[in-house]
Short mmCIF file of C-alpha atoms in Angstrom, two decimals:
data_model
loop_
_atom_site.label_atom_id
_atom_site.label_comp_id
_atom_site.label_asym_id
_atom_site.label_seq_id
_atom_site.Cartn_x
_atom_site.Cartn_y
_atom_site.Cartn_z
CA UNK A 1 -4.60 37.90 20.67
CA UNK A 2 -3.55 35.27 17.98
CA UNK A 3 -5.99 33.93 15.64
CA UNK A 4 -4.77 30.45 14.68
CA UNK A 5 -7.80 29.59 12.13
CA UNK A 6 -8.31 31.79 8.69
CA UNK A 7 -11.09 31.94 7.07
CA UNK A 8 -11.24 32.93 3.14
CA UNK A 9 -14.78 32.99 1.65
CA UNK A 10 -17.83 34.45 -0.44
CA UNK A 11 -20.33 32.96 1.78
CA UNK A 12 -21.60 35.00 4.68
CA UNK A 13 -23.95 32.42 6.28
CA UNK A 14 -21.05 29.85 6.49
CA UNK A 15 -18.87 33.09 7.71
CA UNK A 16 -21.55 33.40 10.71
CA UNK A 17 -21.73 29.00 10.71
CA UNK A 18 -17.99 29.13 11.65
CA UNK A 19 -17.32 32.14 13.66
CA UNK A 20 -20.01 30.78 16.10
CA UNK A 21 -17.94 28.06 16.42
CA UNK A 22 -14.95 29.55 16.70
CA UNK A 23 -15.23 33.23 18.02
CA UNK A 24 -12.62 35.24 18.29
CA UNK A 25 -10.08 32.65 17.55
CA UNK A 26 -11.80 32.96 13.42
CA UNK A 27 -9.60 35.39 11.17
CA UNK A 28 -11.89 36.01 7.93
CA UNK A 29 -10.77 37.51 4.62
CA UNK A 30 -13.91 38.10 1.82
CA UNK A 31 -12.99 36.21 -1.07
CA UNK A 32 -13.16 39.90 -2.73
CA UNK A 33 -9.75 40.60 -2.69
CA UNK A 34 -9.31 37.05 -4.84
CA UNK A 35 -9.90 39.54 -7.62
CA UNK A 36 -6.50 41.49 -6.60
CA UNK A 37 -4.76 37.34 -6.54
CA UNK A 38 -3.65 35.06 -4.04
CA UNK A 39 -0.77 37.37 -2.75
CA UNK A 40 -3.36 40.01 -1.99
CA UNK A 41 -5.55 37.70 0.36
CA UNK A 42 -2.04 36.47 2.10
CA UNK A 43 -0.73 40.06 3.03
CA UNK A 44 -4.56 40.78 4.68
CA UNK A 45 -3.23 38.20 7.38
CA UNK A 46 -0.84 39.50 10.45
CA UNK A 47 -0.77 36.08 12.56
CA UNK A 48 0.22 32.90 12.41
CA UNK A 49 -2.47 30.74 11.00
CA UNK A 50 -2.28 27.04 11.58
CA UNK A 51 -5.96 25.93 10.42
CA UNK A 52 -7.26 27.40 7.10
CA UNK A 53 -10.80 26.80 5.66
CA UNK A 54 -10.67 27.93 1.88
CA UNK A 55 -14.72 28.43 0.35
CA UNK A 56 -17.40 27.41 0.05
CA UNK A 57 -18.02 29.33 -3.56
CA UNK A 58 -14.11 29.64 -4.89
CA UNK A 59 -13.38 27.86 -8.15
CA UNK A 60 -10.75 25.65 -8.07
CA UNK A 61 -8.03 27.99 -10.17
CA UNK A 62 -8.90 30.49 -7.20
CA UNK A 63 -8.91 27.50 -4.24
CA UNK A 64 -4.91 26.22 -5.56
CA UNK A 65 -3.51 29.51 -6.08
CA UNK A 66 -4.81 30.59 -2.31
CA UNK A 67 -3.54 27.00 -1.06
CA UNK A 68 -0.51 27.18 -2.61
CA UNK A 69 0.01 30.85 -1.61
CA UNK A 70 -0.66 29.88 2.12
CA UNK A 71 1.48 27.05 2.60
CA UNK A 72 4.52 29.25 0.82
CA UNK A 73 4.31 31.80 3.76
CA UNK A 74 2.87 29.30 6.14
CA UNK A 75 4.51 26.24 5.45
CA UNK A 76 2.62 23.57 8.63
CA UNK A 77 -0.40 25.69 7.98
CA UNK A 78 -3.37 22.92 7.33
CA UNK A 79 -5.54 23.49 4.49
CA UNK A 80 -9.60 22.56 4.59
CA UNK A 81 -11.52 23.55 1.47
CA UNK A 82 -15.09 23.64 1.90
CA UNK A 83 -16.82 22.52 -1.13
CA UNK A 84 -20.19 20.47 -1.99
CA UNK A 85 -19.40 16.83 -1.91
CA UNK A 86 -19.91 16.60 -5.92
CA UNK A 87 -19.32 13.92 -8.29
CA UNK A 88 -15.89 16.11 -9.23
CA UNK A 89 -14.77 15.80 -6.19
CA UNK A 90 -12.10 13.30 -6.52
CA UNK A 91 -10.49 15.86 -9.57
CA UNK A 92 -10.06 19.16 -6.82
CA UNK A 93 -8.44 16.40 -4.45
CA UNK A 94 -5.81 14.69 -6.19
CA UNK A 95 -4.76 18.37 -7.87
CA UNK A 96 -4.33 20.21 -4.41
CA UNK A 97 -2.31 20.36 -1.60
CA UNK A 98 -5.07 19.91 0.70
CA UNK A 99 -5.51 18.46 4.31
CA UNK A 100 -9.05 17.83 4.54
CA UNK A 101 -12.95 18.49 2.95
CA UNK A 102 -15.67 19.79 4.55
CA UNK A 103 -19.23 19.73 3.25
CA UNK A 104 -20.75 23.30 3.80
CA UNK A 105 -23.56 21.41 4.15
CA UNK A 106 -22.43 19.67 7.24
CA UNK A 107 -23.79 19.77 10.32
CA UNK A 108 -22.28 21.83 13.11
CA UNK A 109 -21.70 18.61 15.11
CA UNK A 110 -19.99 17.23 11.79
CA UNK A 111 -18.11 20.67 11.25
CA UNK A 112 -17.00 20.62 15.30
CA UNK A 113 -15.60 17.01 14.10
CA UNK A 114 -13.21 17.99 11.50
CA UNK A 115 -11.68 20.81 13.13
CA UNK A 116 -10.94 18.51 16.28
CA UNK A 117 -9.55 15.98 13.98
CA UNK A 118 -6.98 18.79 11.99
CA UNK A 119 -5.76 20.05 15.00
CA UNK A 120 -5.41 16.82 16.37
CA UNK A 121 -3.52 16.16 13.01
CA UNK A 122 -1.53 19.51 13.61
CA UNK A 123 -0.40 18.29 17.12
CA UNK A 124 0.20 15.24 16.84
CA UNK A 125 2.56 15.79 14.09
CA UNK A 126 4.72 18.51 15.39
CA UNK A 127 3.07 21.18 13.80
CA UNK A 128 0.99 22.87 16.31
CA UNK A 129 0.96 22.33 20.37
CA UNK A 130 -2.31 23.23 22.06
CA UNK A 131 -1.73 26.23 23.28
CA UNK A 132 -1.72 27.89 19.97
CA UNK A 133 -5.51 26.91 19.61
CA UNK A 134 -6.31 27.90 23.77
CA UNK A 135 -9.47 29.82 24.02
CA UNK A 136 -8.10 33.47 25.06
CA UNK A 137 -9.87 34.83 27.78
CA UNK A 138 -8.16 36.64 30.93
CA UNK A 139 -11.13 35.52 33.54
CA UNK A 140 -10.09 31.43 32.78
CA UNK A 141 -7.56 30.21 34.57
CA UNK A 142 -4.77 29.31 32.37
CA UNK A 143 -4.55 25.67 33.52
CA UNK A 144 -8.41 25.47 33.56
CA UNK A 145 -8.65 25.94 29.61
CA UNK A 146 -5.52 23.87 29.08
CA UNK A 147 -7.63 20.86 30.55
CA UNK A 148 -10.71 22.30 28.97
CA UNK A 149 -8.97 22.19 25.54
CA UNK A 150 -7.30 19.13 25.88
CA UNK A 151 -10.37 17.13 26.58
CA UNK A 152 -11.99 18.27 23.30
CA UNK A 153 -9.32 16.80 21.47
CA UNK A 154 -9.50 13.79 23.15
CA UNK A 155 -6.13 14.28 24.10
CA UNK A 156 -4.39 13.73 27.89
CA UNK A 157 -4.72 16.59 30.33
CA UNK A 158 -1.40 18.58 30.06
CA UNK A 159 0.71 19.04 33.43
CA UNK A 160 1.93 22.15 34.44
CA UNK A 161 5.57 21.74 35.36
CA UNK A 162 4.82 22.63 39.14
CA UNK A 163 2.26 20.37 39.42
CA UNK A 164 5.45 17.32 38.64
CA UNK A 165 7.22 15.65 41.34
CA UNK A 166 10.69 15.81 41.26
CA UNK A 167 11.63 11.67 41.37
CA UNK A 168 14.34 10.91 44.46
CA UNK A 169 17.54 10.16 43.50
CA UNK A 170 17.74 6.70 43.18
CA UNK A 171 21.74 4.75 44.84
CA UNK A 172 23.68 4.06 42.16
CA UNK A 173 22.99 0.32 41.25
CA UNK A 174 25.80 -2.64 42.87
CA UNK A 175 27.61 -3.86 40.40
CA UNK A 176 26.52 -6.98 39.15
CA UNK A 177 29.08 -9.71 38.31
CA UNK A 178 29.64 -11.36 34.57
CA UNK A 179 27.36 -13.52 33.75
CA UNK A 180 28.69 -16.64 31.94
CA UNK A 181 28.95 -17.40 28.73
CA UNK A 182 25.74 -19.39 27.66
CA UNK A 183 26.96 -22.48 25.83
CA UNK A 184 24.05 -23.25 23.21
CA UNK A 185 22.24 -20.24 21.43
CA UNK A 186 19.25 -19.03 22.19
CA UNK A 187 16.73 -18.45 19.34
CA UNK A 188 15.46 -15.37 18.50
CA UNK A 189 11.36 -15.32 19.15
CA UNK A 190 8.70 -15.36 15.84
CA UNK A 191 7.75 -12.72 14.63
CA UNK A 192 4.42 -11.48 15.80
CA UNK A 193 3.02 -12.00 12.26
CA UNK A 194 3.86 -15.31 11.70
CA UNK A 195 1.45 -17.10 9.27
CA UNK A 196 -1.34 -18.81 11.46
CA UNK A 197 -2.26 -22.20 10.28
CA UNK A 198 -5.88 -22.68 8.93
CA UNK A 199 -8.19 -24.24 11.57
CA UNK A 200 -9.59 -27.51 9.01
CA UNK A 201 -13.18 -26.55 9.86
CA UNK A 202 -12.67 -22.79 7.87
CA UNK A 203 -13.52 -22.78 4.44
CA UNK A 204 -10.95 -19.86 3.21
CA UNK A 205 -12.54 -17.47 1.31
CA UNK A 206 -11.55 -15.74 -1.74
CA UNK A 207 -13.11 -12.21 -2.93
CA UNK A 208 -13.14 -10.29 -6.14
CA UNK A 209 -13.91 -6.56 -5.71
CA UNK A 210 -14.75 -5.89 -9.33
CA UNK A 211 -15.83 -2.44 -10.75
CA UNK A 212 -17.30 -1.80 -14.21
CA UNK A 213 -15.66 1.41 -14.35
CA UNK A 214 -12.37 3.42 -12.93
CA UNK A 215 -13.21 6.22 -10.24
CA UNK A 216 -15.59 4.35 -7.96
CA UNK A 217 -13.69 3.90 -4.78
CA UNK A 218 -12.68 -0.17 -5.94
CA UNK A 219 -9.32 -0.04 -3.92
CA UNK A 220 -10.53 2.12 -1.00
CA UNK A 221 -13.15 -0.69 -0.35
CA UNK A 222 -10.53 -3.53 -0.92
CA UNK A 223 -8.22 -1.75 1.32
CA UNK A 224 -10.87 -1.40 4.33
CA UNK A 225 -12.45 -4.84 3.46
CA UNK A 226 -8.93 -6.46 4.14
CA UNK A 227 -8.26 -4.56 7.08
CA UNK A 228 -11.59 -4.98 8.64
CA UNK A 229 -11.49 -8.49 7.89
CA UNK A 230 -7.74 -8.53 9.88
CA UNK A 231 -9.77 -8.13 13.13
CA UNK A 232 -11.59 -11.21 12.49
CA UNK A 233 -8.69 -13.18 11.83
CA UNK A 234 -5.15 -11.84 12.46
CA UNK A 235 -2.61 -12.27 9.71
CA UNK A 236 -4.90 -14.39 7.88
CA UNK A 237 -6.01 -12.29 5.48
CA UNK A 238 -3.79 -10.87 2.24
CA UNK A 239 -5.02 -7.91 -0.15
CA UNK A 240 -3.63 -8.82 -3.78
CA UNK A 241 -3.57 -5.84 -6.05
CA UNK A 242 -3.99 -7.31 -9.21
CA UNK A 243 -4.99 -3.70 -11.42
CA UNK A 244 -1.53 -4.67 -12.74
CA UNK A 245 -1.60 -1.68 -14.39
CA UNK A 246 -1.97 1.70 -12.23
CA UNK A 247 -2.69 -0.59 -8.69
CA UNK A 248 -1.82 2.08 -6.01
CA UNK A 249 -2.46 -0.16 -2.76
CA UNK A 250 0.69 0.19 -1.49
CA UNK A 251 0.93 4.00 -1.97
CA UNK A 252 -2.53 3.80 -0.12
CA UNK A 253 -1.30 2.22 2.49
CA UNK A 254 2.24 3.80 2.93
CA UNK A 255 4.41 0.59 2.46
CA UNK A 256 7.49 0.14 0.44
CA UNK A 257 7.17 -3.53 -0.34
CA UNK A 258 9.97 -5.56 -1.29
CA UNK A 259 8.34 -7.84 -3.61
CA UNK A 260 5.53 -7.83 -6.24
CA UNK A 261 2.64 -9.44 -7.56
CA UNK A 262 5.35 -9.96 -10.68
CA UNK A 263 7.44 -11.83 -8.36
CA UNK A 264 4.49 -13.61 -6.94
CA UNK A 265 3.81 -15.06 -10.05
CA UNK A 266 7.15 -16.12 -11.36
CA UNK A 267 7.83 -19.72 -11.75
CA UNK A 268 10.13 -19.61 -8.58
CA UNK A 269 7.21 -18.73 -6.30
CA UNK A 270 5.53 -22.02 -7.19
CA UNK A 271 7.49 -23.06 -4.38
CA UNK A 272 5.06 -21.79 -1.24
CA UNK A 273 8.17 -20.64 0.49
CA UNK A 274 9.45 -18.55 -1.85
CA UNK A 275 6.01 -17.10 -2.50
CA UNK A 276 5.54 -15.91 1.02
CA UNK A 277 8.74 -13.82 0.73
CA UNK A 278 6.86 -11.95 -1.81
CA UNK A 279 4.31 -10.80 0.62
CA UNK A 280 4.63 -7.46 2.85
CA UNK A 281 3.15 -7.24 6.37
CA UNK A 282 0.70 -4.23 7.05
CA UNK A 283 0.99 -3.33 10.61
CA UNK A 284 -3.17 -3.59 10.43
CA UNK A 285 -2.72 -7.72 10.40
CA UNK A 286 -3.14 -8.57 6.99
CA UNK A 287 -0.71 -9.46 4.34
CA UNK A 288 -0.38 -7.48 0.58
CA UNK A 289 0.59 -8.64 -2.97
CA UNK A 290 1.65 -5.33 -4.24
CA UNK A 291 1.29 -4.54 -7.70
CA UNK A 292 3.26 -4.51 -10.85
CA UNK A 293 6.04 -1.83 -10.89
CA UNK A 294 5.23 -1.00 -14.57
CA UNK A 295 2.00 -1.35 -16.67
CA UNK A 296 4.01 -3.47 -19.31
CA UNK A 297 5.40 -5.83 -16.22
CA UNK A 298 1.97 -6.16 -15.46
CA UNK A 299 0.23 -6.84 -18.42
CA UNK A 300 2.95 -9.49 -19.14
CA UNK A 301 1.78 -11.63 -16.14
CA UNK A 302 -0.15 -14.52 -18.04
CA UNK A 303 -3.30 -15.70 -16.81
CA UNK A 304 -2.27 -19.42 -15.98
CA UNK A 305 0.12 -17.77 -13.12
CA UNK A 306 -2.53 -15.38 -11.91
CA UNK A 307 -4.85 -18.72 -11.53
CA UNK A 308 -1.97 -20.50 -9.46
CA UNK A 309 -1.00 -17.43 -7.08
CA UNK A 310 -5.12 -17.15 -6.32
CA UNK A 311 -5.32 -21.05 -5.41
CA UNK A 312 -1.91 -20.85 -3.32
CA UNK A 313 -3.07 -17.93 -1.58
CA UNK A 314 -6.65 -19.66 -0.53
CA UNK A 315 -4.30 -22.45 0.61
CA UNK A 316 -2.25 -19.93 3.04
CA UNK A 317 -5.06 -17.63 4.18
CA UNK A 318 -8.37 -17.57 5.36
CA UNK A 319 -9.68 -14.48 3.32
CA UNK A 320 -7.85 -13.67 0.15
CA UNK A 321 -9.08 -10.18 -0.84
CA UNK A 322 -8.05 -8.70 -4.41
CA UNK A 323 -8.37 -5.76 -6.10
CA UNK A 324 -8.95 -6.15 -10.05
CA UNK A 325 -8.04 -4.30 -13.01
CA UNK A 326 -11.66 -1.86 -14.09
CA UNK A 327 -13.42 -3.50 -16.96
CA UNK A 328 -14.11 -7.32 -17.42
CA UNK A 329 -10.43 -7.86 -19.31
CA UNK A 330 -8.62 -11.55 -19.38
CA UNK A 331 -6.69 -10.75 -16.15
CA UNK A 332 -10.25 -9.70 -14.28
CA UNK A 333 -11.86 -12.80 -15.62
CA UNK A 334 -9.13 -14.95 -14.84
CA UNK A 335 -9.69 -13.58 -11.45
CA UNK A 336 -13.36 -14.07 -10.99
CA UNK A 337 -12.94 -17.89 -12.08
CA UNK A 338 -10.59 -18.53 -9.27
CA UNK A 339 -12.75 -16.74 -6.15
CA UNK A 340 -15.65 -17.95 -4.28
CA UNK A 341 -17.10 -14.66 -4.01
CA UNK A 342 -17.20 -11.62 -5.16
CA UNK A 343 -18.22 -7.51 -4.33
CA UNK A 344 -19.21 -5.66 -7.03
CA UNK A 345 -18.77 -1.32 -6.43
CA UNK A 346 -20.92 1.32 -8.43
CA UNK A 347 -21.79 4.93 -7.91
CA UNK A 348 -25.00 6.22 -8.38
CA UNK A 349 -24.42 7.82 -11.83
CA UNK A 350 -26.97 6.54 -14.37
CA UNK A 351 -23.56 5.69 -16.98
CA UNK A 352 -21.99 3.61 -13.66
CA UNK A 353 -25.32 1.45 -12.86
CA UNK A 354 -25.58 0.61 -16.66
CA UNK A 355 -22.04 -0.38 -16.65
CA UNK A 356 -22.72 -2.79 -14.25
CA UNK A 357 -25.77 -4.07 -15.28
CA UNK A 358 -24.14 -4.87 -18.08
CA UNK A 359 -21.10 -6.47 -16.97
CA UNK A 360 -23.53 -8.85 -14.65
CA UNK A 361 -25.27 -9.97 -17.49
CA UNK A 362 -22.12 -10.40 -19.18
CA UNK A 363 -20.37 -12.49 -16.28
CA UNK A 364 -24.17 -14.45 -16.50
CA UNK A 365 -23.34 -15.19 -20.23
CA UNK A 366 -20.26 -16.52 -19.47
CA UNK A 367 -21.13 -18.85 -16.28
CA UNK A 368 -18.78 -16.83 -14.70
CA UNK A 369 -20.78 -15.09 -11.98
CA UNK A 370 -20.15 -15.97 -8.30
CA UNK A 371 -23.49 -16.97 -6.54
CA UNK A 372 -22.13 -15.33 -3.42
CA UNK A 373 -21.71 -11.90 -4.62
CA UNK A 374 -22.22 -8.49 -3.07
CA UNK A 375 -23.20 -4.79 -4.63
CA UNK A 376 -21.87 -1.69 -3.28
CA UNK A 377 -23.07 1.79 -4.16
CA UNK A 378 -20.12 3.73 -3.52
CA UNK A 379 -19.42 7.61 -2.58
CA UNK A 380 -23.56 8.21 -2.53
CA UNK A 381 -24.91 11.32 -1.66
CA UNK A 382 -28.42 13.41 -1.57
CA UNK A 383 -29.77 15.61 -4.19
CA UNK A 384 -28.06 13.72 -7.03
CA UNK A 385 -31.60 12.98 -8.92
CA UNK A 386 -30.94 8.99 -7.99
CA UNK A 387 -31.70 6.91 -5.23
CA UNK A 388 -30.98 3.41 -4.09
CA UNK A 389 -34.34 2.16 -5.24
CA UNK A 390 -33.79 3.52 -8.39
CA UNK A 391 -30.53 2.22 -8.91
CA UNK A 392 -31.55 -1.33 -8.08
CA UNK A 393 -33.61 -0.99 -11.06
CA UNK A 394 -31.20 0.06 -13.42
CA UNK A 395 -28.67 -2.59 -11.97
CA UNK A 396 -31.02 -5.29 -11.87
CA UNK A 397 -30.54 -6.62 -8.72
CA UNK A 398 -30.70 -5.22 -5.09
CA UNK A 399 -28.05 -3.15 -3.24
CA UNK A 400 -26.64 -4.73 -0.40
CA UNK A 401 -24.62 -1.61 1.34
CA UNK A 402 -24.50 1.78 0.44
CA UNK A 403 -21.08 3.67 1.68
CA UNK A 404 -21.91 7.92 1.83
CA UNK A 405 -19.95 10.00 0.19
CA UNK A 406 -17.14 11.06 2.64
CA UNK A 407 -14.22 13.96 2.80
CA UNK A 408 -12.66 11.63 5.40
CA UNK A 409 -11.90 8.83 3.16
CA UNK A 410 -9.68 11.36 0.94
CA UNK A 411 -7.94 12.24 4.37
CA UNK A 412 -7.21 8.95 5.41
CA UNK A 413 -5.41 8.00 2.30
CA UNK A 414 -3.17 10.75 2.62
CA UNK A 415 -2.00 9.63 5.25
CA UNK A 416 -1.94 6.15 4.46
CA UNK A 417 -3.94 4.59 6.81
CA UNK A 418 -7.72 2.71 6.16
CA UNK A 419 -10.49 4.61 7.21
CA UNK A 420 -11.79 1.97 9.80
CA UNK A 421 -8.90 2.81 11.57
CA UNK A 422 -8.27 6.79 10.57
CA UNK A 423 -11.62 7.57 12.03
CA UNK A 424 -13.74 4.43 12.72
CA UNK A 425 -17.01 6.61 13.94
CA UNK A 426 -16.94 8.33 10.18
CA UNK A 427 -20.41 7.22 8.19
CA UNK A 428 -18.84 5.73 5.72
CA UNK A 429 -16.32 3.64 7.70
CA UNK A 430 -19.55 2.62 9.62
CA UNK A 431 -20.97 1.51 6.28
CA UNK A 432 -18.03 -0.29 5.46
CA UNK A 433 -18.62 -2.19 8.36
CA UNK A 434 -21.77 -3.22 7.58
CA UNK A 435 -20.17 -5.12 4.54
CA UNK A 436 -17.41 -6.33 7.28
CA UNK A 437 -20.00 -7.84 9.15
CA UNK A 438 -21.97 -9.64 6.13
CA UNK A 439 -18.98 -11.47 5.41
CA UNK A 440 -17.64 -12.22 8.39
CA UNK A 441 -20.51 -11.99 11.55
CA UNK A 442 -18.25 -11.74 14.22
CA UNK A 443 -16.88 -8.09 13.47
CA UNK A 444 -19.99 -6.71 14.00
CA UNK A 445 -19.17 -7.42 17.99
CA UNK A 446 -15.64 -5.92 17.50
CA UNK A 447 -17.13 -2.83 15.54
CA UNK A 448 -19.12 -1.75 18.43
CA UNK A 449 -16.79 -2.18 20.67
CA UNK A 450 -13.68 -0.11 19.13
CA UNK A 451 -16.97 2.81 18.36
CA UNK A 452 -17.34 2.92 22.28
CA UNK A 453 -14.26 3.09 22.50
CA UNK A 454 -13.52 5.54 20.12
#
């Protein structure tokens, strides 16, 4: 019998967590023979793995070498590391050739939940099929836990191939005569996302998502807030990332655009058609301004120019979302000057909350800060020593939406998607929602419906 998830760990209660879960179908290695290397822990495994949870208690020297090690010999193999949900978190993901995080912590609901979602992953992409994940039990009808299995994934019941009907030949079809040539040319139909004109009752509105510090999820929250906002109003809305020095929208989101928020800014583009050339289309209904292809490019982009694209932009769209450079620098303030609102993102470290206490007092100073503005407390979780109450105190000002701490947001940018649409019943998509809704009422009815959907 093949064993199609593996197992490598120090902990024996998450050992017993998961092999109730998973029964026979659980290989498990004790992290023991780490001591002998990563090799050693490979050869103890005979099948075929396709699913493999690495921790919880492995360092991350120990969690890379076994990752790497796995996906050498096993090269679709998926790779979960279970690991608290820590404030280092971030670090172990962007160093490791990881699929997914789990919480060993979670729930065994929540822990059911990623393992449908990697296999669904794993089959969807060619790298598993279903039956390598089939309960194995003689007394089941074969076909019985092919239907049983395929419902838990939420995917469509499989056929057997006696079960299809062979389709009756069809007569060959008469042949039809030449048509004639038409005499005027017909014109090719517009493009789905052609640019909707702005009803004259909407006010467009323009948001800064501003963050004191680097590392808080800014671009994550731009990147859902745009494409949440793209329900509301199709192809009205454009995400402008304007960190014009290390912006990574458009490697969040998978797109190779064309042009740039350098190009966007040039004197040419004063010309509105010209400018929306610079624009790519996000399959998600929303527009982007990528970002500088060098730091230098971008820091060259003078301030005046920024000012203009902003004000053409809120002439074009209804919501005008952008992603700012960390820090209150000339390009950020420039920025803020130019929106009608803005969302401001912390985490619930004490340094964090006193960063932006202070940059709200210094935006205050300078007449500069919106009156509709927003704060976010970012990538929360328990048993940090802070709560929301506290941190409204150190901030200065209440918290308007708190978004959990989540291993699916990490998954959903690697594969280039927003989380609202990865996995749209996750906590902290549902949180981002919440801030959806407070901008824009109306996808609040749209939310619930695409949840009961889901």
């Amino acid at each position: 019998m093949t064993t199609p998830f593996l197992l490598v760990t120090r902990s024996a209660e998450f050992e017993s967590r998961l092999r109730g879960l998973l029964g026979g179908r659980l290989t498990v290695v004790p992290g023991v023979f780490l001591t002998f290397g990563a090799d050693a822990v490979v050869s103890q495994v005979s099948d075929e793995p396709k699913v493999a949870f690495i921790g919880p208690v492995m360092n991350f020297d120990e969690t890379r070498a076994l990752a790497g090690e796995l996906i050498d010999r096993h090269p679709d193999i998926a790779i979960v590391v279970v690991r608290e949900q820590r404030s280092d978190l971030e670090d172990w993901v962007d160093d490791l050739p990881l699929h997914a995080v789990v919480s060993p912590l979670a729930t065994d609901d929540e822990l059911k939940g990623q393992i449908v979602d990697v296999v669904r992953w794993l089959v969807g992409a060619g790298k598993a099929t279903s039956d390598d994940f089939l309960p194995q039990s003689e007394a089941t009808d074969p076909t019985e836990r092919r239907r049983v299995f395929a419902e838990l994934l939420g995917m469509p019941t499989p056929v057997e191939p006696d079960e299809i009907e062979e389709p009756e030949p069809e007569e060959p079809p008469e042949e039809a005569e030449p048509e004639p040539e038409a005499t005027e040319a017909v014109e090719p139909e517009a493009p789905e996302w052609e640019f909707p004109p702005l009803d004259s009752d909407q006010r467009p509105e323009a948001f800064a998502v501003v963050a004191p510090k680097g590392g808080q999820g800014k671009t994550t929250l731009s990147i859902n807030l745009a494409a949440g906002l793209a329900r509301v109003a199709p192809n009205s809305v454009v995400l402008v990332d304007a960190d014009t020095q290390f912006g990574d929208i458009s490697a969040a989101l998978d797109l190779s655009p064309a042009g740039t928020i350098v190009d966007a800014t040039s004197d040419a583009a004063a010309d509105e058609l010209i400018l929306k050339t610079t624009l790519t289309h996000h399959s998600g209904g929303f527009f982007v301004v990528a970002s500088a292809p060098s730091p230098e490019l971008g820091d060259a982009i003078p301030p005046h120019a920024l000012a203009r694209l902003i004000e053409q932009l809120r002439g074009i769209f209804r919501y005008v979302v952008i992603d700012t450079t960390p820090g209150l620098g000339e390009q950020t303030l420039t920025v803020i000057e130019h929106v009608t609102d803005a969302v401001f993102v912390a985490n619930l470290g004490v340094p964090s909350l006193r960063a932006l206490r202070t940059e709200l007092e210094m935006l205050r100073t300078l007449e500069l800060l919106p009156a509709n503005r927003r704060i976010v407390i970012n990538q929360s979780e328990k048993n940090v020593g802070i709560s929301v109450k506290d941190a409204e105190q150190i901030i200065g000002a209440p918290v308007d939406v708190e978004v959990p701490r989540s291993s699916a947001v990490v998954l959903a940018s690697n594969r280039g998607v927003p989380l609202i649409d990865d996995d749209p019943r996750d906590h902290a998509a549902r949180a981002i929602w919440t801030l959806v809704g407070q901008i824009a009422p109306e996808a609040r009815t749209r939310s619930a419906r695409r949840q009961r959907r889901s």
